[in-house]
XYZ file of C-alpha atoms in Angstrom:
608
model
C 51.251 4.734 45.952
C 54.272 7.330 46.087
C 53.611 10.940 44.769
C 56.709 12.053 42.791
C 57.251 16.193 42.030
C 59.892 16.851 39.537
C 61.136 20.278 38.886
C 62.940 20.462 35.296
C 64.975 22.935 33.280
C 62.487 23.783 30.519
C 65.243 22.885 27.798
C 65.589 19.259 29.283
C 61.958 18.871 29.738
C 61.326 16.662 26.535
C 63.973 14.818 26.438
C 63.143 13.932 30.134
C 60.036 12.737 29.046
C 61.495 10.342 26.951
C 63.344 8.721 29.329
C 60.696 8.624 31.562
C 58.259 6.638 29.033
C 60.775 4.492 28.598
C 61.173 2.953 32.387
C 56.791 2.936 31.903
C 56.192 3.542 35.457
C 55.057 6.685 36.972
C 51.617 7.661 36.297
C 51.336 11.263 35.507
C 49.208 13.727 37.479
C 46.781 15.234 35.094
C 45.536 19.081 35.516
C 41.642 19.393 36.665
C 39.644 20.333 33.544
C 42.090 18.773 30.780
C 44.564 20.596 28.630
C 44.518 22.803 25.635
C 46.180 23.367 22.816
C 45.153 23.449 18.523
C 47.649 20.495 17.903
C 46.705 18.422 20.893
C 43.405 18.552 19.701
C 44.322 17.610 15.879
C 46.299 14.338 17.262
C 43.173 13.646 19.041
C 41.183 13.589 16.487
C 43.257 12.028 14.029
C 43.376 8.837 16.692
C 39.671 8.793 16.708
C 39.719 8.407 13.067
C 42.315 5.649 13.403
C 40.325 3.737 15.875
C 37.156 3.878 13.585
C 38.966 2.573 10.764
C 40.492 -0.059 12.926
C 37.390 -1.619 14.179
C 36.007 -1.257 10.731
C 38.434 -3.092 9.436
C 37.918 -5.859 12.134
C 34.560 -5.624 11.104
C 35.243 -6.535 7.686
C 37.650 -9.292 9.053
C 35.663 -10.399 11.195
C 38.049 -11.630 14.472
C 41.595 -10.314 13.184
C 42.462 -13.868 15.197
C 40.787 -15.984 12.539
C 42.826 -14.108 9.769
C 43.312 -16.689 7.429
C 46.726 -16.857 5.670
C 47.430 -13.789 3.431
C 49.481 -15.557 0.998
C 49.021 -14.302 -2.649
C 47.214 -10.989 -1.202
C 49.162 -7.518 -2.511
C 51.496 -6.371 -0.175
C 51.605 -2.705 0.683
C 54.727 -0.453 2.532
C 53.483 1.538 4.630
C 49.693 2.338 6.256
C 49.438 5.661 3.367
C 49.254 2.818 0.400
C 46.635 1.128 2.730
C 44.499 3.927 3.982
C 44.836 5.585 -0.010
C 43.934 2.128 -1.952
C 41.078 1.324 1.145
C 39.274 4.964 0.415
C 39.152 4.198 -3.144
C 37.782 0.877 -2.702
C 35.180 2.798 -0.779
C 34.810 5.309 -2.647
C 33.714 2.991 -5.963
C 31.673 0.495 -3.589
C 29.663 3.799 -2.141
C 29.091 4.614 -6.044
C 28.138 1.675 -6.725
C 25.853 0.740 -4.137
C 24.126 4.328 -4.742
C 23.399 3.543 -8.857
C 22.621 -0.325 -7.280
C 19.648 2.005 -5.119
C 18.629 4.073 -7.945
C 18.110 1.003 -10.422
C 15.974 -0.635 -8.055
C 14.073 2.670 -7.464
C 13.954 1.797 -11.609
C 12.568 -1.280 -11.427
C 9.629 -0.306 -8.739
C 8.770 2.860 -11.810
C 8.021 -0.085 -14.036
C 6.079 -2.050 -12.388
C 2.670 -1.239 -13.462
C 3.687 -0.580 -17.258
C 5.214 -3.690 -18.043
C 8.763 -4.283 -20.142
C 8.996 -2.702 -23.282
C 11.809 -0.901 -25.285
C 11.796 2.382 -24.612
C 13.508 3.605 -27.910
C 9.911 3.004 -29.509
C 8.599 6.137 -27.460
C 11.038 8.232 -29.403
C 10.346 6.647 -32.647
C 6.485 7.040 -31.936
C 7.094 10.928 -31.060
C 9.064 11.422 -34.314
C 6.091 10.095 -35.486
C 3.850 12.738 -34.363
C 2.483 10.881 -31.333
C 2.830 11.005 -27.967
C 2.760 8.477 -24.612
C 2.243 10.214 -21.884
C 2.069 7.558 -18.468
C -0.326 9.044 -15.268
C -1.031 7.312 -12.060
C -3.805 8.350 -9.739
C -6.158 7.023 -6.927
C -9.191 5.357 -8.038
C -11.506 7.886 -6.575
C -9.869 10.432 -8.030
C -10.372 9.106 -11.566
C -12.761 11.421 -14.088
C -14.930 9.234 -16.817
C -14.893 12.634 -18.685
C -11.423 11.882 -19.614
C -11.972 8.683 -20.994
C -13.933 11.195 -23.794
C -11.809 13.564 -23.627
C -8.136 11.922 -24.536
C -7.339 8.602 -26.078
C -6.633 6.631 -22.967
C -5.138 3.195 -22.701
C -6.005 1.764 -18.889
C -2.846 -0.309 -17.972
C -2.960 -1.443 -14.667
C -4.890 -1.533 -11.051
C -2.578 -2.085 -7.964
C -4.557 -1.625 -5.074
C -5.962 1.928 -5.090
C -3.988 3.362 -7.677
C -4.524 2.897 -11.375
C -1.950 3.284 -14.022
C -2.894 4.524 -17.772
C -1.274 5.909 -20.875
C -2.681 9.250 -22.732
C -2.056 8.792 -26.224
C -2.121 12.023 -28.396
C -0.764 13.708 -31.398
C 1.575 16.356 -30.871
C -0.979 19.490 -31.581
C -3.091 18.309 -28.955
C -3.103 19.458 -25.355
C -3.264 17.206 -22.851
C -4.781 18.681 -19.365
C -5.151 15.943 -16.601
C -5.106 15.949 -12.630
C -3.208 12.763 -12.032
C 0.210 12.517 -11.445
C 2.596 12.311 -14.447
C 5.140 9.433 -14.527
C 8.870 10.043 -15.760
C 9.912 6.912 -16.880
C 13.044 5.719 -16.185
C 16.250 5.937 -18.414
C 16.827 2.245 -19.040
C 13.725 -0.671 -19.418
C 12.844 -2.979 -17.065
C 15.049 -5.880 -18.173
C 17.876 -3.171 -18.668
C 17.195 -2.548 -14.901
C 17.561 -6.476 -14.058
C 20.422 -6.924 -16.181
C 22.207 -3.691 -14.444
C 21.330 -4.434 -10.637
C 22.692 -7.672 -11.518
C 26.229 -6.213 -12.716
C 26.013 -3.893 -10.268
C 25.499 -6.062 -7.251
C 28.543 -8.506 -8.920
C 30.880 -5.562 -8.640
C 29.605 -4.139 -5.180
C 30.336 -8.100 -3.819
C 33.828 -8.064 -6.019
C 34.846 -4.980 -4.186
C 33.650 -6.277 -0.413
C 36.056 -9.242 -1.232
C 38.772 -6.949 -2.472
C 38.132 -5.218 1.048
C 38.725 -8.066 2.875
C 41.642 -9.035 1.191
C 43.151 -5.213 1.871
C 41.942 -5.449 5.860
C 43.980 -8.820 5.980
C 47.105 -7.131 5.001
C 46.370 -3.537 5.959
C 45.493 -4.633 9.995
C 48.600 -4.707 11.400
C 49.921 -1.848 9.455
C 47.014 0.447 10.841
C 47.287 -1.445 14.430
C 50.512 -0.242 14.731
C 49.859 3.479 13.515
C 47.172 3.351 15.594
C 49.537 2.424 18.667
C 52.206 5.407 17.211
C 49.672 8.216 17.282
C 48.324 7.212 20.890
C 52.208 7.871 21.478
C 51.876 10.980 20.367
C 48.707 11.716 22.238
C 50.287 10.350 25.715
C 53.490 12.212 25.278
C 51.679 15.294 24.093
C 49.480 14.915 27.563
C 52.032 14.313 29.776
C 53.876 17.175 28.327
C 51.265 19.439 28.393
C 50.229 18.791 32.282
C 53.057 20.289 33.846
C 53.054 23.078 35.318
C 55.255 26.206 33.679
C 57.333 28.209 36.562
C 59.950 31.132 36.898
C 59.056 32.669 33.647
C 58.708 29.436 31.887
C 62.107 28.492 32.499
C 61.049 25.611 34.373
C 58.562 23.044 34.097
C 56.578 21.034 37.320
C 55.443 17.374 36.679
C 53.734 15.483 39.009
C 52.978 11.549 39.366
C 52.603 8.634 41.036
C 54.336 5.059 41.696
C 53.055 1.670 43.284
C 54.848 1.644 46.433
C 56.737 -1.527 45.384
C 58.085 0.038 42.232
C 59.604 3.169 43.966
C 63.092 1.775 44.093
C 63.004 1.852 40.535
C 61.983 5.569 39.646
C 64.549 6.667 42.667
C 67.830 5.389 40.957
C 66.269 6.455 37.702
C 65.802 10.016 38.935
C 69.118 9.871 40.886
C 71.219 8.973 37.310
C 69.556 11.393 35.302
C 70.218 14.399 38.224
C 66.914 15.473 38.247
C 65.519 17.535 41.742
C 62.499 15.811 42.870
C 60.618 15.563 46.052
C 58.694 12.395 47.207
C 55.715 11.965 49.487
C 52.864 10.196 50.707
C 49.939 10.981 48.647
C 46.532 12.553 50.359
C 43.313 10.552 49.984
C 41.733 14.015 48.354
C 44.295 14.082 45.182
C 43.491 12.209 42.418
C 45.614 9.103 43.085
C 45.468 6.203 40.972
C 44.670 2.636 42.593
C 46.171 -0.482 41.040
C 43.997 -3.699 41.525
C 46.049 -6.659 42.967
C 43.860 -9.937 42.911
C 44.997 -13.241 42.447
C 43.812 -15.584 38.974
C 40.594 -16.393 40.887
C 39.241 -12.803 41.333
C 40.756 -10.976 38.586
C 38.005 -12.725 36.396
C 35.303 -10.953 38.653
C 36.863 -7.156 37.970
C 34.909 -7.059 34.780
C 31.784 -6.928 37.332
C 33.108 -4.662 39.456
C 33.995 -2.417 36.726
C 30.287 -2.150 35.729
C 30.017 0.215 38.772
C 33.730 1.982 39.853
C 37.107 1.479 40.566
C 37.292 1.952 44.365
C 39.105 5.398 45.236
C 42.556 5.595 46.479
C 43.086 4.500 49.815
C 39.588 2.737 50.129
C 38.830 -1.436 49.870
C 38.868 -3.490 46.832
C 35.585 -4.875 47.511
C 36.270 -7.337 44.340
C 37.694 -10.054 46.316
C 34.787 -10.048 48.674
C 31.616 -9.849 46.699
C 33.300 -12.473 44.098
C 32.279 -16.015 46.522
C 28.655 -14.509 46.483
C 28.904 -13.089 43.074
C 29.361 -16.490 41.972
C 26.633 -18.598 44.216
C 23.658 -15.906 43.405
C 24.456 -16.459 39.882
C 23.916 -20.781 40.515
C 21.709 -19.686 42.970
C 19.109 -17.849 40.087
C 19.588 -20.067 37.592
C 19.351 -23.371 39.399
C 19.836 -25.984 37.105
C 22.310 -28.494 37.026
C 21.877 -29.203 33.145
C 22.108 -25.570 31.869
C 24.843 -24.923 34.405
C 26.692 -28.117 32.386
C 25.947 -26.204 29.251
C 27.575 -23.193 30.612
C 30.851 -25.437 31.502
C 30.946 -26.692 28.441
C 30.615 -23.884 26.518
C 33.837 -21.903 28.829
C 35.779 -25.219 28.665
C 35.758 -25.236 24.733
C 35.884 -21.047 23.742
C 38.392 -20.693 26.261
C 41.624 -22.006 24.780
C 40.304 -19.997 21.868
C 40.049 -16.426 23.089
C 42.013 -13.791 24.433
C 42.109 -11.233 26.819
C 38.791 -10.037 28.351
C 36.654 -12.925 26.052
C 39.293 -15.161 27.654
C 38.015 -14.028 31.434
C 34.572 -13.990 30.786
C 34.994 -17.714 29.161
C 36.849 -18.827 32.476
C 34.349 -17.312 34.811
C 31.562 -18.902 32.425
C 33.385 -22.263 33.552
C 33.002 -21.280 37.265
C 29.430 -19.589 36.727
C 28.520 -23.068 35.222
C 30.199 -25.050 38.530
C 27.670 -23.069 40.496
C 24.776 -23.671 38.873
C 25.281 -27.508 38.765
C 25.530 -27.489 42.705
C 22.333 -25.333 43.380
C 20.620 -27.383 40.701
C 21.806 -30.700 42.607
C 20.455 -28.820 45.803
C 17.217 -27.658 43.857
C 17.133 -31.130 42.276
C 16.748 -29.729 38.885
C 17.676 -31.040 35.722
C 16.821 -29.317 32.220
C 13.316 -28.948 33.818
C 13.082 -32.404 35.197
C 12.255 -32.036 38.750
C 14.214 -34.515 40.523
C 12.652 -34.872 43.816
C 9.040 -35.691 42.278
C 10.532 -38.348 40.129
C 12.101 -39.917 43.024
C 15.162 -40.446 41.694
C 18.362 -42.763 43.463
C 18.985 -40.467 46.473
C 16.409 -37.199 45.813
C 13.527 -40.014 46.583
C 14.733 -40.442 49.728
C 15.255 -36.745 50.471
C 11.871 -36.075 49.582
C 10.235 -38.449 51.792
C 12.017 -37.463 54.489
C 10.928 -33.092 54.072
C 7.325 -34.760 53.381
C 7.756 -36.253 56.902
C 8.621 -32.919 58.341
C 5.924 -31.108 56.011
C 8.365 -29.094 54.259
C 10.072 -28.947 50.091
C 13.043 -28.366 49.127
C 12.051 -25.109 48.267
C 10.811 -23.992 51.824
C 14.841 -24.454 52.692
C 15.637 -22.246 49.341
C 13.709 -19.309 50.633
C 14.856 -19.271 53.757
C 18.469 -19.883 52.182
C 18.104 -16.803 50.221
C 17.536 -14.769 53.178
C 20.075 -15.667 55.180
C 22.688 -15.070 52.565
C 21.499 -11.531 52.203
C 21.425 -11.191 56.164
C 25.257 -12.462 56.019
C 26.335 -10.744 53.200
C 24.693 -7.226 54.509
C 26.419 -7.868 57.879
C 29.865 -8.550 55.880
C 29.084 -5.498 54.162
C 29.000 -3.588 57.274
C 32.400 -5.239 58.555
C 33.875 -3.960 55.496
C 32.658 -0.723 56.133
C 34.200 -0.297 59.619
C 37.215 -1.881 58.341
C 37.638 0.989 55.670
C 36.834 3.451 57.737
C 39.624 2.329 60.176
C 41.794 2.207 57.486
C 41.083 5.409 55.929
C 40.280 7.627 58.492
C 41.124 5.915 62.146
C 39.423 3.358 64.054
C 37.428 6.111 66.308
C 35.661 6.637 63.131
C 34.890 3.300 62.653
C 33.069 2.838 66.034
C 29.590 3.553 65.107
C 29.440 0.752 62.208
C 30.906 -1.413 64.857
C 28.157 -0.187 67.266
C 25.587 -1.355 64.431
C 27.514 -4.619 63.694
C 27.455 -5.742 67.476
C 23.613 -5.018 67.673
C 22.719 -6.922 64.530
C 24.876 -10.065 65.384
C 24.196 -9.737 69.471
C 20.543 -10.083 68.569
C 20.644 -12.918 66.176
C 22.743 -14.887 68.951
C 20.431 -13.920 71.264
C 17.934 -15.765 69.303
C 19.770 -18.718 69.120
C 21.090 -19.285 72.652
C 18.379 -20.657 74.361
C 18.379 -23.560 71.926
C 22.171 -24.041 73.324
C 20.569 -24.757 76.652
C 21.540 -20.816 77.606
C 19.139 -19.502 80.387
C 16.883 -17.116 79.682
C 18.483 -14.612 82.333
C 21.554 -14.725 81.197
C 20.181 -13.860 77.396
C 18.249 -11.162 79.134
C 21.526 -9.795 80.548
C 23.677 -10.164 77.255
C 20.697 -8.306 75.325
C 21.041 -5.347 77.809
C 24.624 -5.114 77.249
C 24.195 -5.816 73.220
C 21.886 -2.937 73.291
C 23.706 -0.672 75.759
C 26.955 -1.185 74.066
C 25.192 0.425 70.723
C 23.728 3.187 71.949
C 26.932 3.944 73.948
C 28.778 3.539 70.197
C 26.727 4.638 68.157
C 24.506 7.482 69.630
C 27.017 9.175 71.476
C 30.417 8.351 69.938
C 29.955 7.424 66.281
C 31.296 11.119 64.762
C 34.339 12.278 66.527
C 33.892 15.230 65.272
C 30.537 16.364 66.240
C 29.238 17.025 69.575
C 27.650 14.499 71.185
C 23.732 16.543 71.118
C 24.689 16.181 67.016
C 25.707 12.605 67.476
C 22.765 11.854 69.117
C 20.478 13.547 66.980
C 22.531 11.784 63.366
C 22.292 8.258 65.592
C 18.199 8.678 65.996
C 18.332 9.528 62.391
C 20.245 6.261 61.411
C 18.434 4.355 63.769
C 15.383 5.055 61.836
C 16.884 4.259 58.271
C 19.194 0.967 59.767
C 15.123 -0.201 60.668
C 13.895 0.686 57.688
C 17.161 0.434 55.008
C 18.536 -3.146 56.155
C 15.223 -5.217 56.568
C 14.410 -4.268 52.882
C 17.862 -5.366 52.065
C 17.477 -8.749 52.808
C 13.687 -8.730 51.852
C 15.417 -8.083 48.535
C 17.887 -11.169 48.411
C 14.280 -13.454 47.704
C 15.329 -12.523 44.156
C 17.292 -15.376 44.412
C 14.663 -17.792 45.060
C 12.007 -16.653 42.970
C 14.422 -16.446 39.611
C 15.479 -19.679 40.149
C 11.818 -21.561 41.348
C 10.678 -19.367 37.663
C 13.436 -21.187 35.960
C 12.717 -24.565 36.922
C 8.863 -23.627 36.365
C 9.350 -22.706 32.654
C 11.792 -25.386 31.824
C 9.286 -27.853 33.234
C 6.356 -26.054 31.394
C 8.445 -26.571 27.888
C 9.184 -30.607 28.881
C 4.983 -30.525 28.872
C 4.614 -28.914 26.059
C 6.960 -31.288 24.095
C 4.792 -34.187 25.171
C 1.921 -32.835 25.289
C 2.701 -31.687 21.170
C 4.200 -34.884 20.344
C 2.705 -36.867 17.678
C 1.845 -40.503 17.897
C 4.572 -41.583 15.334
C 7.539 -41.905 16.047
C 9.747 -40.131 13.925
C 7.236 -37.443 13.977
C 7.717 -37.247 17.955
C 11.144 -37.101 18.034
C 11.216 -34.365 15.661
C 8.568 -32.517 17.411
C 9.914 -32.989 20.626
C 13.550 -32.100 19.357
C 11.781 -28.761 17.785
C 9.973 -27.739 21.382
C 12.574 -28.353 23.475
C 16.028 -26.707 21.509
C 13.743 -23.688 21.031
C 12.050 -23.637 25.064
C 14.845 -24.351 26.718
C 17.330 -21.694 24.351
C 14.982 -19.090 25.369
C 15.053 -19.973 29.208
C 18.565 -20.667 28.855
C 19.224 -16.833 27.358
C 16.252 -15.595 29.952
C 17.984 -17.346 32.618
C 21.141 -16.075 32.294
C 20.281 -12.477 31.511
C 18.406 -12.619 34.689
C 21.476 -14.476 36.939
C 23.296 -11.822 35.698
C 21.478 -8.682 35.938
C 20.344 -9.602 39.630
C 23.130 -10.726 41.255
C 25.135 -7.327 39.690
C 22.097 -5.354 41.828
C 22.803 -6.670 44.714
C 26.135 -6.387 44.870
C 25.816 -2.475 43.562
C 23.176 -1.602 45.805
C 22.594 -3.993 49.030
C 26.049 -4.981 49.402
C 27.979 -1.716 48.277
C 25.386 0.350 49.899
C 26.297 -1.359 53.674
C 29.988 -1.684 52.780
C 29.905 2.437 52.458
C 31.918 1.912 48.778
C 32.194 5.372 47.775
C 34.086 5.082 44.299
C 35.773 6.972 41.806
C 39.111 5.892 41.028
C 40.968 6.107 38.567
C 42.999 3.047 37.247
C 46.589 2.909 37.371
C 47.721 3.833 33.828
C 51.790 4.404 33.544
C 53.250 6.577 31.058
C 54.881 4.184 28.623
C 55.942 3.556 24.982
C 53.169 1.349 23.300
C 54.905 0.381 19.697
C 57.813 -1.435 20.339
């Protein structure tokens, strides 16, 4: 990145502006704790409004990419006609669906006492008589008013009984029950209305969707003008007021490769600017730039941080072994089919980040075939113990040496977490070398030589090395590291405080990195539980299956959609979570990813 510092005439500062939306290149320097200002804050909120009514009218669409043609539907000018006739839609649905509550709260009222018309209460109490309705709990009940008042028991739902006082109107009626208030309208008047009711609430939902069809892309695009507004108002508001406001300092940044650009833009428009190298402590904005392949893996990396300016893109690395722990935890070769076919067909049909996720899906799917091969399983079907074509063979041959397949998994999952911890810690001395200078970097390279001089030390005498001379290189392995990274690995401490931070690393390299690769037998167990519980449903099927033969099929069909859906869903919930931890905390941890950027985002025009 370039920083750019403008100074500008405060008369020329907006119109500045404009211009420099309209190249959309520099990314504007915002001040530490935000801006402020009363009409800043209105645009704000009027763009929050926007984007709820936007995804609400989605909602009601559905995917605005399966609009279906809008021929016929009323057109309206402008998004005031849509937002005005969409509120009163609303409004009258909200109405509605509040009477639609109240009739059913109606139709619970009455219940107990039956249908009847409720015009014959009046006519009874012009009569002289009255009908009063109580409900109470059984053991509340009183025989003495049974002698007392006329009563007319109507009903016992579980402990609360319903009756009826009947009296003249000179008597007095004194009862500790609870007094029902019937309702306005009968009980069949209460059918007949929650059935008009709920025709009108489902005539408006379809007028709805008929507005949303038209009224989207109206409201998209006011939706794009006020985020205008909102970016200009931000930019505008972020520089910095000098010489008695006369003059206004703005401050930004460029992609190195697009500097050209904002140079003969500044130099036409005669504006005084200074450029320079921005500092790894300003707030610089990193721009990601991965090929097809990894781009599809930012979404991951996302989950966590953008790395911070100046620092490694770890995407690019943890992607390869993103990808294998995902086969490598779900391990079988028929969901990991599934999963191809399922990004194969959504993925001419999406867009943008559904459009990624469906292509990595394809991938995701390619690796779980291949450690399903290796794993030999198949929807559950354990390959190697039916002896199938080629896995028959293989399995004699690890009976011979009194192993499984699975011995070789385990020990497969721990050496990819010893290789990609050790990666990890090349990264880490890379960035540091980068960032800061390679004298920085020698204590991670101290650690990295110790780690990998051991392991080879372990494996030379199989090379025919002698054990002398393995002696020797361990001495200088282990010399070399304490030389590194004891004395040497700060330099900007002494070396008494290097040596004291080195016996303090020493003790969590020990402790931190063997539980780091303890961890990768994640890997191994979520896939052996996999196979296990697709297995246990291919039992169960049989096991369930009646003797006829229609009746098996069905059964069998039943048992295995549902087990294997669930492990399926389990499955991939799991290959996802688990492989996201270790790359966030084993591999991340070693690589010393320290995080916090902020993502290129150039001042630009959005509507068109």
């Amino acid at each position: 990145m370039k920083k750019f510092s403008f100074l500008l005439f405060h008369k020329e500062y907006e119109s500045f502006l404009e211009q420099l939306r309209s190249i959309g290149l520099i990314h504007v320097n915002e001040k530490e704790g935000g801006v402020e200002d009363p009409q800043f804050d209105e645009t704000i909120q009027e763009l929050s409004r926007v984007d709820a009514l936007v995804k609400e009218f989605v909602k009601l669409n559905g995917d605005k990419n399966t609009l279906e043609d809008s021929a016929g539907v009323q057109k309206y000018e402008s998004v005031d006609t849509v937002l005005e006739a969409y509120n009163k839609l609303v409004e009258e649905r909200d109405t509605l669906v509040a009477r639609q509550q109240q009739v059913e709260k109606f139709k619970e009222v009455w219940l107990p006492w039956g249908d009847f018309d409720i015009s014959k209460l009046e006519k009874l109490k012009d009569a002289g008589w009255n009908l009063e309705f109580y409900s109470c709990n059984s053991r509340d009940w009183n025989d003495e008013w049974d002698d007392k008042y006329d009563i007319l028991n109507v009903a016992q739902i579980g402990v609360n009984r319903y009756f009826v006082v009947i009296s003249s109107a000179e008597d007095t009626v004194s009862i500790e029950a609870d007094k029902v208030e019937l309702p306005e309208i009968s009980f069949s008047e209460s059918n007949r209305e929650a059935d008009i009711v709920k025709d009108k609430i489902a005539l408006i939902e379809e007028q709805l969707v008929r507005l949303t069809k038209v009224g989207l892309p109206l409201l998209e695009d006011y939706q794009l003008e006020i985020q205008d507004r909102v970016d200009f108002a931000k930019v505008r508001l972020n520089g910095d007021k000098m010489a008695e406001n006369h003059v206004y300092l703005l401050e930004g940044f460029v992609p190195e490769e697009k500097a050209d650009e904002i140079r003969a833009f500044l130099e036409k428009e005669r504006v005084y600017y200074e450029e320079s190298a921005p500092s790894y402590e300003e707030k610089v904005p990193v721009l990601l730039k991965n090929n097809r392949f990894v781009r599809m893996f930012e979404m991951i990396g996302d989950l966590y941080s953008l790395p911070k300016y100046g620092e490694l893109d770890l995407t690019p690395y943890f992607a390869p072994f993103y990808l294998l722990f995902f086969g490598f935890c779900l391990g079988d070769a028929g969901y990991g089919l599934l999963l191809m076919i399922l990004g194969f067909v959504f993925t001419p049909k999406t867009t943008g980040a559904t459009k990624s996720a469906m292509q990595l899906c394809k991938w995701l799917g390619a690796s779980t075939i291949l450690f399903g091969l290796i794993g030999g399983t198949f929807f559950g079907i354990n390959l190697y113990d039916e002896g199938w074509g080629f896995y028959g063979n293989l399995s004699q041959m690890l009976k011979a040496q009194g192993k499984t397949m699975n011995d070789h998994l385990f020990n497969l999952a721990l050496i990819f977490g010893a290789i990609q911890v050790i990666f990890g810690m090349v990264l880490k001395a890379v960035n540091e070398a980068k960032q800061f200078g390679v004298r920085y970097a020698v204590g991670t390279i101290g650690w990295i030589t110790l780690f990998v001089g051991l392991v080879l030390s372990y494996f030379l005498p199989s090379f025919g090395v002698s054990e002398g001379f393995v002696s020797i290189f361990r001495y200088v392995v282990v010399g070399f590291w304490a030389l590194v990274s004891l004395f040497f690995s700060n330099p900007d401490r002494s070396i008494f405080a290097n040596v004291g931070a080195g016996v303090w690393d020493s003790y969590n390299m020990a402790t931190g990195v063997m539980g780091d690769i303890l961890s990768y037998i994640r890997l191994f167990a979520l896939g052996i539980s996999s196979s296990i519980l697709g297995f246990v449903f291919n039992n169960l099927a049989v096991q369930f299956a009646p003797e006829n033969i229609v009746g098996k099929i069905i059964v069998m069909t039943i048992i295995l959609i549902i087990g294997h859906g669930l492990n399926l869903f389990m499955g991939v919930l799991g290959s996802f979570v688990h492989p996201v931890r270790l790359t966030f905390v084993e591999f991340y941890k070693n690589s010393g990813f320290t995080g916090g950027g902020i993502r290129y985002n150039p001042f630009r025009k959005r509507v068109k």
